[in-house]
Amino acid sequence: MLSTFKYSLIFLFISLLITSVEAFELVSGRGDINLFHKDQMKKIDGNSINGAIGINQDTLIMTASNSYARFINDRGDILIIGPNSKVTVELKSTFAGDLIALHDGNIRVIAKKQRKVRKGKFDRIFIRTNSAVAAAETADFLLSYNLFNNVTGLLSFNGEAAFKRIDKTHDLSAGQRLIYRRSSKGSQLKYKFHKDTGLSEKLKLANDTLFGDERKNVSTLYRGQYSATFHDARPASMPVKINPIQLTLLYRNTNLDMTLYSDSMDYGQGDDATVAAFPLKGDLLRPAEQVTSYRGQYSTYQKKYAPKAGGLVDIRTGIYIPPENDAIFDESFRVYIPRKIGRINAVNGNFVSPKNLKVDPNKGFVTVNNTHESLKNQQMLNNLLKSNLLLASYQNVSRKKMSMAERYSANIVGVSIVNQGLTHTYNNDEFDFSSRGIELSLILIGNGVIRPFAKFKLLNENFEQLTSSKEVERFYHMNLGLDYLLNENFYLSGQISIDEAPIYLSSTDTITLATINSLIGEVGAKVIRSKRYDIFVFGGAKYNHSNEDDEFDMESGFGFYAGAKAEYWINRRSYFYGDLSYINHSLSIVGNSNDSDIDMSGTILNLGYRYSF
């Protein structure tokens, strides 16, 4: 009986050693910090923390948009949870280490020198997300996880950090702890926190996964190196050096300040809030040497890949932006120096996109305002991401056709065949003036919203059925104008047209040519769109000026037209198109016994091909 009681006390003592109640202490912070433990919530104002606040195991910590929370354990390890983050302090074990779950946001780990690690005793800090598991013995690193693209990224500042991608179905995945559901409007995420009773086994599994004898696809990161889980079907990217200027500023950002975002910055006129990623001068941290090629590499057999060294990291999305193709290699720091991919926030080291661009977790770079420069940069940057295998769901270049904004930022040339079937009514007499010919069109590069264009038609008469004397064989139409893109679905157009048109002179029973100068206004809308084709409807008004001729005078007139057009994209550069329109235009001619009121009406069919460059 005494023996049984003795062993019970020993078991109880060991249990207390292995799992202490208070895992960490909250020592400082800023803004709203919410703690959830055993169905109870405690709200803390980080600015008012005067003493250490104990944090129990299995506590969910949530920070607000402009807040952070700093924790410390009994070994002196520091955890800094950044803004808009959700972290669970799951388990603290004297013999096995600490287990933490990062559900969304970012966390910085500053691990002090640990106790000696012996067989079966793993005194490390382990952090798991939905897509990765990381660990530190003596290290300082920043771990980020973006819920929307499932990318976990690890940036090492000092020491060694172990990192491995895992599937959502893996036993170590944190996805089953905090379950997210989209609201009915799709703009907010609701979540439910689940208990986990097998945390001790998961802590041992984490150690075996990263440090066991049969470990596989585990990356070891050293100072200034970055790795992330960009693809579900591949291991984490092989560690590469980031830009030393950003590395230095992020290292100094011990409060994980993320308040100055790229989409609110405008550094076009020497804004002191940002710095360039060059030159590499001053007191900068020097990244450790990497084992992969600085130019980037990819192994088809092992599915391992490494982007180009020296790029910038967008901490919020986890996306790594590699240096441009013609970036210069710096022999001192042994990285490529980016000059065109963006800038760096001078206060906190965050990535700042080029003007009028921002980083989307899944699409890469998207435009804030459509300008020629922003669309050009968007295409260049997304091509960099694609070529460096950094976007699993790349959408900007892989789609089959250009967006409307891209079309308004490209030169487009086209050729088409035209068939016009117009009926002219002169008082009570009708004449069919049919014609066929070709149209050449040139749409000049615009700024993403406005583009100029020119069209030239050369038409041959087809008046064989008429008995009147004809002075017409061929004639031309010329249009000069501007298109204005309201949004992806609507546009406006203003044009000046100079058209030669057949005119019947009753005094001489002759068909001759007259020049009609007109102002045209048009509005159009995209009504059907798919991956390869678009269908538009359009309508417009036409006003012609009065004009004097030797045989008659033309008075001003008014008309309208309406129609539909379709575009079928062969690839991202070229497409077939066709439009069918109905026109009605009324005007008058006077002089030399040729007084007539003319109504011109009929259809115009245009079929052609266009190429953009």
XYZ file of C-alpha atoms in Angstrom:
613
model
C 0.000 0.000 0.000
C 2.837 2.354 0.927
C 4.711 1.409 -2.221
C 1.680 2.214 -4.387
C 1.286 5.603 -2.687
C 5.012 6.343 -3.213
C 4.855 5.601 -6.926
C 1.719 7.731 -7.239
C 3.545 10.690 -5.718
C 6.493 10.169 -8.054
C 4.144 10.056 -11.073
C 2.380 13.201 -9.922
C 5.696 15.014 -9.441
C 6.914 14.037 -12.900
C 3.622 15.152 -14.439
C 3.960 18.559 -12.818
C 7.463 18.861 -14.199
C 6.428 17.873 -17.703
C 3.415 20.170 -18.060
C 3.368 23.389 -16.066
C 0.132 25.329 -15.797
C 1.408 28.738 -16.807
C 3.288 28.305 -20.062
C 4.217 31.932 -20.785
C 3.817 35.380 -19.282
C 2.495 38.411 -21.125
C 4.933 41.190 -20.248
C 4.178 44.029 -22.691
C 2.147 44.935 -25.733
C 0.061 47.504 -27.526
C -3.615 47.768 -28.402
C -6.280 45.133 -27.822
C -5.106 41.636 -26.871
C -7.775 38.963 -26.383
C -7.104 35.731 -24.474
C -9.437 32.720 -24.804
C -9.112 29.829 -22.340
C -11.713 27.240 -21.373
C -14.607 29.106 -22.988
C -13.671 32.323 -21.202
C -12.347 35.508 -22.779
C -10.089 38.079 -21.176
C -9.533 41.393 -22.927
C -6.304 43.206 -22.172
C -5.176 46.692 -23.107
C -1.556 46.191 -24.080
C -0.713 49.801 -23.331
C -1.742 49.343 -19.674
C 0.258 46.223 -18.766
C 2.152 46.974 -15.527
C 3.203 43.483 -14.501
C 3.531 40.006 -15.931
C 0.254 38.235 -16.740
C 0.358 34.435 -16.643
C -0.846 32.581 -19.735
C -2.181 29.075 -19.268
C -1.616 26.224 -21.638
C -4.100 25.844 -24.473
C -4.828 29.572 -24.571
C -5.836 31.235 -27.822
C -4.332 34.723 -28.267
C -5.801 37.190 -30.751
C -4.380 40.618 -31.530
C -6.071 43.583 -33.224
C -4.999 45.447 -36.348
C -2.578 47.836 -34.627
C -1.420 45.761 -31.699
C 1.246 43.298 -30.636
C 1.889 41.081 -27.605
C 5.257 40.131 -26.070
C 5.531 36.905 -24.044
C 8.356 35.290 -22.134
C 8.819 31.850 -20.567
C 10.872 30.711 -17.591
C 13.917 30.038 -19.817
C 13.964 33.588 -21.148
C 12.605 32.739 -24.588
C 10.629 35.598 -26.123
C 7.558 35.347 -28.340
C 6.277 38.454 -30.105
C 2.863 38.118 -31.734
C 2.173 40.666 -34.448
C -1.042 42.493 -35.384
C -4.072 40.669 -36.799
C -2.670 37.372 -35.555
C -4.179 34.293 -33.955
C -1.860 32.090 -31.901
C -2.464 29.217 -29.488
C 0.078 28.507 -26.738
C -0.675 24.792 -26.688
C 1.787 23.017 -24.431
C 4.842 23.661 -22.283
C 6.859 20.644 -21.262
C 10.033 20.669 -19.216
C 11.452 17.677 -21.029
C 9.859 18.021 -24.470
C 9.793 21.749 -25.207
C 6.976 24.122 -26.144
C 4.269 23.659 -28.771
C 2.632 26.690 -30.345
C 0.079 26.964 -33.153
C 0.055 29.954 -35.550
C -3.391 30.109 -37.150
C -3.009 33.438 -38.963
C -0.638 36.393 -38.944
C 2.972 36.396 -37.751
C 5.078 35.571 -34.733
C 8.712 36.231 -33.896
C 10.643 33.735 -31.785
C 13.789 34.759 -29.951
C 14.991 31.529 -28.369
C 17.735 31.730 -25.759
C 20.414 29.109 -25.259
C 18.593 25.898 -24.441
C 19.399 23.092 -22.080
C 21.424 20.230 -23.492
C 19.265 18.111 -25.745
C 19.561 14.452 -24.881
C 18.018 11.388 -26.410
C 14.294 11.386 -25.708
C 14.359 14.923 -24.258
C 13.637 17.701 -26.719
C 13.998 21.123 -25.187
C 12.909 23.166 -28.243
C 10.212 25.598 -29.337
C 7.952 24.119 -32.020
C 5.474 26.188 -34.034
C 2.957 24.643 -36.401
C 0.599 26.144 -38.964
C -1.819 24.642 -41.466
C 1.013 24.137 -43.967
C 4.296 23.897 -42.034
C 6.094 23.090 -38.823
C 9.152 24.977 -37.564
C 11.480 24.637 -34.603
C 14.220 26.569 -32.830
C 16.798 25.703 -30.196
C 18.930 28.852 -30.252
C 17.476 31.047 -32.960
C 15.772 34.316 -33.778
C 13.278 34.022 -36.604
C 10.022 35.452 -37.940
C 7.266 33.042 -38.938
C 4.236 34.190 -40.938
C 1.129 32.382 -42.100
C -1.471 33.712 -44.530
C -4.822 32.006 -44.230
C -5.976 32.938 -47.730
C -3.118 31.379 -49.729
C -1.980 28.836 -47.115
C 1.603 30.113 -47.357
C 3.863 29.780 -44.330
C 7.110 31.727 -44.553
C 10.138 31.638 -42.267
C 12.809 34.354 -42.177
C 15.825 33.634 -39.991
C 17.675 36.475 -38.260
C 20.195 34.485 -36.193
C 21.029 30.924 -35.261
C 19.472 27.867 -36.886
C 15.826 27.165 -37.591
C 14.323 23.936 -38.933
C 11.383 24.183 -41.336
C 9.205 21.727 -43.267
C 6.026 21.888 -45.319
C 3.167 19.623 -44.221
C -0.242 18.843 -45.704
C -3.490 20.037 -44.178
C -4.264 16.396 -43.367
C -0.978 15.893 -41.480
C -1.309 15.205 -37.764
C 0.773 18.293 -37.040
C -1.393 20.629 -39.066
C -2.985 23.326 -36.936
C -5.993 23.477 -39.228
C -8.184 21.349 -36.990
C -7.736 23.616 -33.973
C -9.201 26.812 -35.369
C -11.828 26.116 -38.045
C -12.669 29.053 -40.328
C -15.884 29.594 -42.238
C -16.701 32.455 -44.572
C -19.690 34.602 -43.713
C -22.631 34.793 -46.116
C -21.239 38.042 -47.571
C -17.836 36.431 -48.094
C -15.914 39.384 -46.662
C -15.457 38.086 -43.104
C -14.204 34.859 -41.597
C -15.903 33.178 -38.674
C -14.006 30.631 -36.612
C -14.500 27.976 -33.981
C -11.802 26.866 -31.556
C -11.466 23.124 -30.934
C -9.750 21.389 -28.055
C -6.904 18.955 -28.700
C -6.160 16.238 -26.141
C -3.167 14.702 -27.947
C -0.725 17.605 -27.644
C 2.038 15.595 -25.919
C 2.076 13.116 -28.797
C 2.127 15.978 -31.325
C 5.102 17.537 -29.552
C 7.049 14.295 -29.908
C 5.887 13.946 -33.527
C 7.157 17.455 -34.277
C 10.591 16.547 -32.942
C 10.700 13.309 -34.941
C 9.540 15.112 -38.091
C 12.214 17.806 -37.934
C 15.084 16.100 -36.117
C 14.416 12.356 -36.303
C 16.604 9.825 -38.076
C 14.139 9.500 -40.966
C 13.480 13.200 -41.486
C 12.957 14.267 -45.106
C 12.634 17.587 -46.949
C 13.586 19.569 -43.850
C 15.212 22.934 -44.504
C 17.729 24.502 -42.137
C 17.745 28.283 -42.287
C 20.536 30.570 -41.173
C 20.826 34.342 -40.834
C 19.109 36.309 -43.595
C 17.558 33.318 -45.359
C 13.920 32.829 -46.311
C 11.853 29.751 -47.131
C 8.111 29.328 -47.700
C 5.423 26.796 -48.621
C 4.402 28.204 -51.993
C 3.035 24.916 -53.372
C 0.948 22.109 -51.935
C 2.638 19.537 -54.168
C 6.252 20.546 -53.501
C 8.466 20.895 -50.425
C 9.122 24.327 -48.991
C 11.323 26.486 -51.190
C 15.030 26.039 -50.579
C 16.440 28.795 -48.329
C 17.718 31.883 -50.157
C 19.152 35.198 -48.997
C 16.877 38.208 -48.941
C 17.891 41.823 -49.543
C 20.260 42.948 -46.720
C 18.527 46.326 -46.328
C 15.132 44.715 -45.732
C 16.737 42.082 -43.498
C 18.262 44.779 -41.303
C 15.054 46.777 -40.986
C 12.926 43.702 -40.252
C 15.431 42.585 -37.625
C 15.097 45.952 -35.865
C 11.287 45.728 -36.004
C 11.000 43.929 -32.671
C 7.366 44.957 -32.191
C 6.332 43.552 -35.590
C 4.982 46.905 -36.671
C 2.812 46.212 -39.717
C 0.777 49.403 -39.791
C 2.278 51.040 -42.891
C 1.038 48.995 -45.795
C 2.037 49.290 -49.454
C -1.450 50.121 -50.750
C -1.517 53.356 -48.750
C 1.955 54.516 -49.725
C 2.874 56.875 -52.524
C 6.603 57.262 -52.816
C 6.571 58.818 -56.260
C 8.055 62.131 -55.084
C 10.844 61.212 -52.689
C 8.746 60.057 -49.736
C 11.022 59.616 -46.713
C 8.818 56.790 -45.426
C 10.417 54.317 -47.831
C 13.922 53.396 -48.908
C 15.231 51.682 -52.004
C 16.667 48.168 -51.916
C 20.008 49.604 -53.035
C 22.832 50.541 -52.624
C 24.089 48.012 -50.085
C 25.958 50.402 -47.818
C 26.095 51.147 -44.108
C 25.590 48.976 -41.046
C 23.722 46.084 -42.663
C 23.250 42.501 -41.502
C 25.137 40.107 -43.740
C 23.111 37.022 -44.705
C 24.741 33.629 -44.266
C 25.913 31.804 -47.369
C 23.292 29.643 -49.057
C 23.858 26.212 -50.604
C 21.650 26.808 -53.653
C 22.502 28.732 -56.799
C 22.142 32.492 -56.441
C 20.402 32.563 -59.828
C 17.753 30.138 -58.582
C 17.350 26.473 -59.358
C 14.762 23.730 -59.807
C 15.007 19.962 -59.518
C 12.317 18.113 -61.459
C 13.139 14.808 -59.803
C 13.152 16.061 -56.212
C 10.627 18.859 -56.875
C 12.925 21.224 -54.981
C 13.196 24.829 -56.080
C 14.902 28.038 -55.059
C 14.110 31.535 -56.335
C 16.721 34.130 -57.237
C 18.638 35.466 -54.221
C 18.418 39.061 -53.001
C 14.669 39.641 -53.344
C 12.129 41.238 -51.031
C 9.527 39.531 -48.829
C 5.929 40.650 -48.384
C 5.413 39.496 -44.798
C 1.614 39.764 -44.915
C 1.173 37.336 -47.809
C 4.401 35.359 -47.456
C 5.197 36.018 -51.109
C 8.855 36.429 -52.045
C 9.503 38.884 -54.877
C 12.734 37.922 -56.679
C 15.039 40.485 -58.320
C 14.302 41.388 -61.931
C 15.919 39.446 -64.763
C 18.623 42.059 -65.428
C 19.482 42.679 -61.766
C 23.191 43.167 -61.012
C 25.016 40.733 -58.703
C 26.735 42.250 -55.663
C 30.009 40.428 -55.031
C 30.325 41.641 -51.433
C 26.960 40.419 -50.107
C 26.616 37.825 -52.883
C 23.029 38.692 -53.741
C 21.316 40.253 -56.720
C 20.268 43.872 -56.197
C 16.646 44.619 -57.133
C 15.870 48.067 -58.535
C 12.464 47.622 -60.169
C 10.382 45.334 -57.934
C 9.451 47.773 -55.164
C 10.734 49.625 -52.119
C 11.043 49.048 -48.371
C 9.270 50.787 -45.521
C 11.986 52.751 -43.765
C 10.394 52.253 -40.331
C 9.477 48.586 -40.157
C 11.074 46.902 -43.194
C 7.804 45.863 -44.816
C 7.659 45.511 -48.586
C 6.164 48.472 -50.467
C 4.787 47.697 -53.924
C 5.474 49.933 -56.922
C 3.047 52.809 -57.325
C -0.583 51.812 -58.081
C 0.087 48.136 -57.308
C -0.508 45.903 -54.300
C 0.129 42.257 -53.481
C -2.832 39.882 -53.476
C -2.270 36.580 -51.592
C -3.423 34.456 -54.545
C -3.158 36.624 -57.661
C 0.221 38.184 -57.042
C 0.403 41.832 -58.062
C -2.892 43.565 -58.864
C -3.485 47.161 -59.871
C -4.931 49.797 -57.559
C -5.224 52.307 -60.426
C -4.938 51.261 -64.044
C -2.168 53.247 -65.671
C 0.190 52.271 -68.440
C 3.088 52.143 -65.991
C 1.219 50.088 -63.360
C 0.022 47.540 -65.905
C 3.507 47.225 -67.346
C 4.977 46.683 -63.866
C 2.200 44.242 -62.980
C 3.002 42.044 -65.944
C 6.750 42.183 -65.282
C 6.414 41.349 -61.581
C 3.914 38.540 -62.052
C 6.122 37.058 -64.736
C 8.935 37.069 -62.182
C 6.752 35.244 -59.677
C 5.691 32.722 -62.276
C 9.195 32.073 -63.598
C 10.474 31.588 -60.046
C 7.629 29.162 -59.214
C 6.326 31.334 -56.396
C 2.596 31.382 -57.138
C 0.642 28.151 -57.058
C -2.577 29.771 -58.302
C -1.117 32.249 -60.772
C -3.958 34.040 -62.593
C -2.649 37.203 -64.199
C -0.657 35.670 -67.045
C -2.176 32.200 -67.367
C -5.588 33.450 -68.466
C -6.479 33.311 -72.150
C -7.157 36.967 -72.835
C -6.200 40.458 -71.752
C -8.233 42.399 -69.275
C -9.845 45.596 -70.510
C -7.225 47.678 -68.705
C -4.449 45.690 -70.384
C -6.045 46.292 -73.779
C -6.020 49.994 -73.020
C -2.272 49.775 -72.367
C -1.160 48.004 -75.529
C -0.657 48.796 -79.181
C -3.189 46.889 -81.290
C -3.186 46.589 -85.086
C -5.988 45.022 -87.085
C -7.288 44.280 -90.546
C -10.832 43.370 -91.517
C -13.222 43.004 -94.423
C -16.238 45.302 -94.530
C -19.616 44.940 -96.170
C -22.005 47.895 -96.150
C -25.593 47.710 -97.330
C -27.044 51.229 -97.132
C -30.261 52.614 -98.568
C -30.455 56.333 -99.402
C -33.895 57.900 -99.588
C -34.049 61.162 -101.576
C -37.442 62.686 -100.955
C -39.541 59.827 -102.421
C -36.808 57.991 -104.379
C -34.676 55.143 -102.947
C -31.181 54.036 -104.007
C -29.234 51.030 -102.773
C -25.590 51.982 -102.243
C -23.830 48.766 -101.311
C -20.055 48.609 -100.931
C -17.308 46.227 -99.913
C -13.733 46.776 -98.855
C -11.119 46.515 -96.152
C -10.471 48.352 -92.908
C -7.092 48.960 -91.284
C -7.122 49.885 -87.608
C -4.421 51.078 -85.242
C -5.092 51.409 -81.515
C -2.206 53.159 -79.828
C -0.892 52.382 -76.379
C -2.813 54.197 -73.656
C -2.517 54.683 -69.921
C -4.908 51.898 -68.931
C -7.939 54.200 -69.044
C -7.668 56.343 -72.200
C -6.348 55.205 -75.561
C -6.235 56.902 -79.002
C -7.138 55.065 -82.186
C -7.335 55.509 -85.950
C -9.342 53.553 -88.532
C -9.188 53.736 -92.316
C -11.643 52.068 -94.696
C -11.188 51.728 -98.436
C -14.465 50.724 -100.100
C -15.404 49.726 -103.629
C -18.819 50.648 -105.041
C -21.338 47.910 -105.788
C -24.007 49.917 -107.617
C -24.483 47.694 -110.691
C -28.249 47.789 -110.392
C -28.379 51.561 -110.751
C -28.860 53.153 -114.245
C -27.690 56.596 -113.208
C -24.376 57.946 -114.402
C -21.669 57.087 -111.850
C -18.616 59.076 -110.959
C -17.768 56.721 -108.094
C -15.478 53.683 -108.128
C -13.976 53.636 -104.665
C -14.113 55.883 -101.633
C -12.716 56.034 -98.109
C -13.773 56.529 -94.487
C -11.359 57.716 -91.785
C -11.959 57.883 -88.018
C -9.758 59.417 -85.337
C -10.788 59.159 -81.713
C -10.284 58.383 -78.044
C -11.714 55.524 -76.000
C -12.292 56.037 -72.273
C -12.602 52.969 -70.025
C -15.079 53.537 -67.205
C -14.508 50.085 -65.699
C -14.059 46.506 -66.841
C -17.539 46.464 -68.402
C -18.269 49.977 -69.738
C -16.513 52.423 -72.040
C -17.089 55.757 -73.771
C -15.735 56.862 -77.151
C -15.395 60.187 -78.926
C -14.501 60.349 -82.630
C -14.008 62.651 -85.593
C -14.872 61.034 -88.906
C -14.082 62.163 -92.433
C -16.150 60.031 -94.818
C -16.592 60.030 -98.519
C -20.158 59.025 -99.355
C -22.054 58.540 -102.638
C -24.635 61.273 -103.276
C -27.331 61.292 -105.973
C -27.736 64.598 -107.858
C -31.221 64.801 -109.330
C -30.416 67.675 -111.700
C -27.905 65.601 -113.697
C -29.031 62.058 -112.730
C -25.505 61.450 -111.493
C -23.973 59.638 -108.497
C -20.997 61.559 -107.161
C -18.979 61.746 -103.967
C -19.443 64.099 -101.052
C -17.229 64.558 -97.998
C -19.096 64.315 -94.694
C -17.283 65.572 -91.586
C -18.879 64.282 -88.397
C -18.545 64.216 -84.637
C -19.418 60.876 -83.039
C -20.122 59.867 -79.458
C -20.438 56.223 -78.420
C -21.119 54.194 -75.290
C -20.539 50.452 -75.006
C -21.008 47.678 -72.478
C -19.644 44.166 -72.113
C -22.643 41.860 -71.687
C -21.101 38.387 -71.952
C -17.595 37.263 -71.100
C -15.796 33.960 -70.736
C -12.205 32.764 -70.711
C -11.839 33.260 -74.467
C -14.502 35.606 -75.775
C -16.324 38.834 -74.961
C -19.578 40.172 -76.396
C -20.364 43.888 -76.341
C -23.358 46.018 -77.235
C -22.889 49.632 -78.247
C -24.750 52.673 -79.476
C -23.876 56.156 -80.571
C -24.933 59.471 -82.036
C -23.500 61.214 -85.097
C -23.578 64.881 -86.037
C -22.216 66.146 -89.384
C -21.143 69.700 -90.105
C -22.412 71.725 -93.040
C -20.155 71.617 -96.068
C -19.920 73.506 -99.365
C -19.271 71.890 -102.746
C -19.112 73.183 -106.325
C -22.399 71.554 -107.297
C -24.290 71.632 -104.006
C -24.124 72.597 -100.376
C -24.517 70.062 -97.581
C -26.361 71.131 -94.485
C -25.731 69.760 -91.024
C -27.487 66.559 -90.035
C -27.920 64.083 -87.226
C -27.943 60.290 -86.956
C -27.636 57.337 -84.624
C -26.344 53.785 -84.713
C -26.482 50.656 -82.538
C -24.995 47.203 -82.725
C -23.087 44.326 -81.157
C -19.572 43.015 -81.465
C -17.752 39.876 -80.381
C -14.087 39.128 -79.702
C -12.644 35.598 -79.678
C -9.144 35.430 -78.215
C -6.753 32.946 -79.803
C -4.150 33.715 -77.145
C -3.235 36.638 -74.905
C -1.938 38.626 -77.856
C -4.408 38.173 -80.689
C -8.102 37.734 -81.373
C -10.720 37.521 -84.094
C -13.534 40.016 -83.964
C -16.736 40.866 -85.704
C -19.345 43.582 -85.341
C -22.741 44.195 -86.862
C -24.384 47.600 -86.588
C -27.435 49.451 -87.887
C -27.117 53.116 -88.824
C -29.604 55.869 -89.622
C -28.435 59.331 -90.633
C -30.440 62.288 -91.995
C -29.072 65.359 -93.780
C -29.964 67.781 -96.612
C -28.285 69.060 -99.782
C -29.237 72.300 -101.571
C -28.161 74.232 -104.658
C -28.203 73.882 -108.453
C -31.656 72.248 -108.442
C -30.357 69.404 -106.257
C -32.419 70.198 -103.167
C -33.066 66.938 -101.325
C -33.653 65.586 -97.831
C -31.575 62.433 -97.495
C -32.143 59.539 -95.099
C -29.306 57.010 -95.044
C -29.980 53.708 -93.262
C -28.728 50.143 -93.340
C -26.302 47.625 -91.853
C -22.520 47.393 -91.671
C -20.727 44.067 -91.122
C -17.061 43.982 -90.116
C -15.012 40.762 -89.701
C -11.308 40.822 -88.883
C -8.226 39.994 -86.854
C -6.247 42.068 -84.350
C -2.845 41.640 -82.726
C -1.543 43.452 -79.645
C 2.048 44.282 -78.819
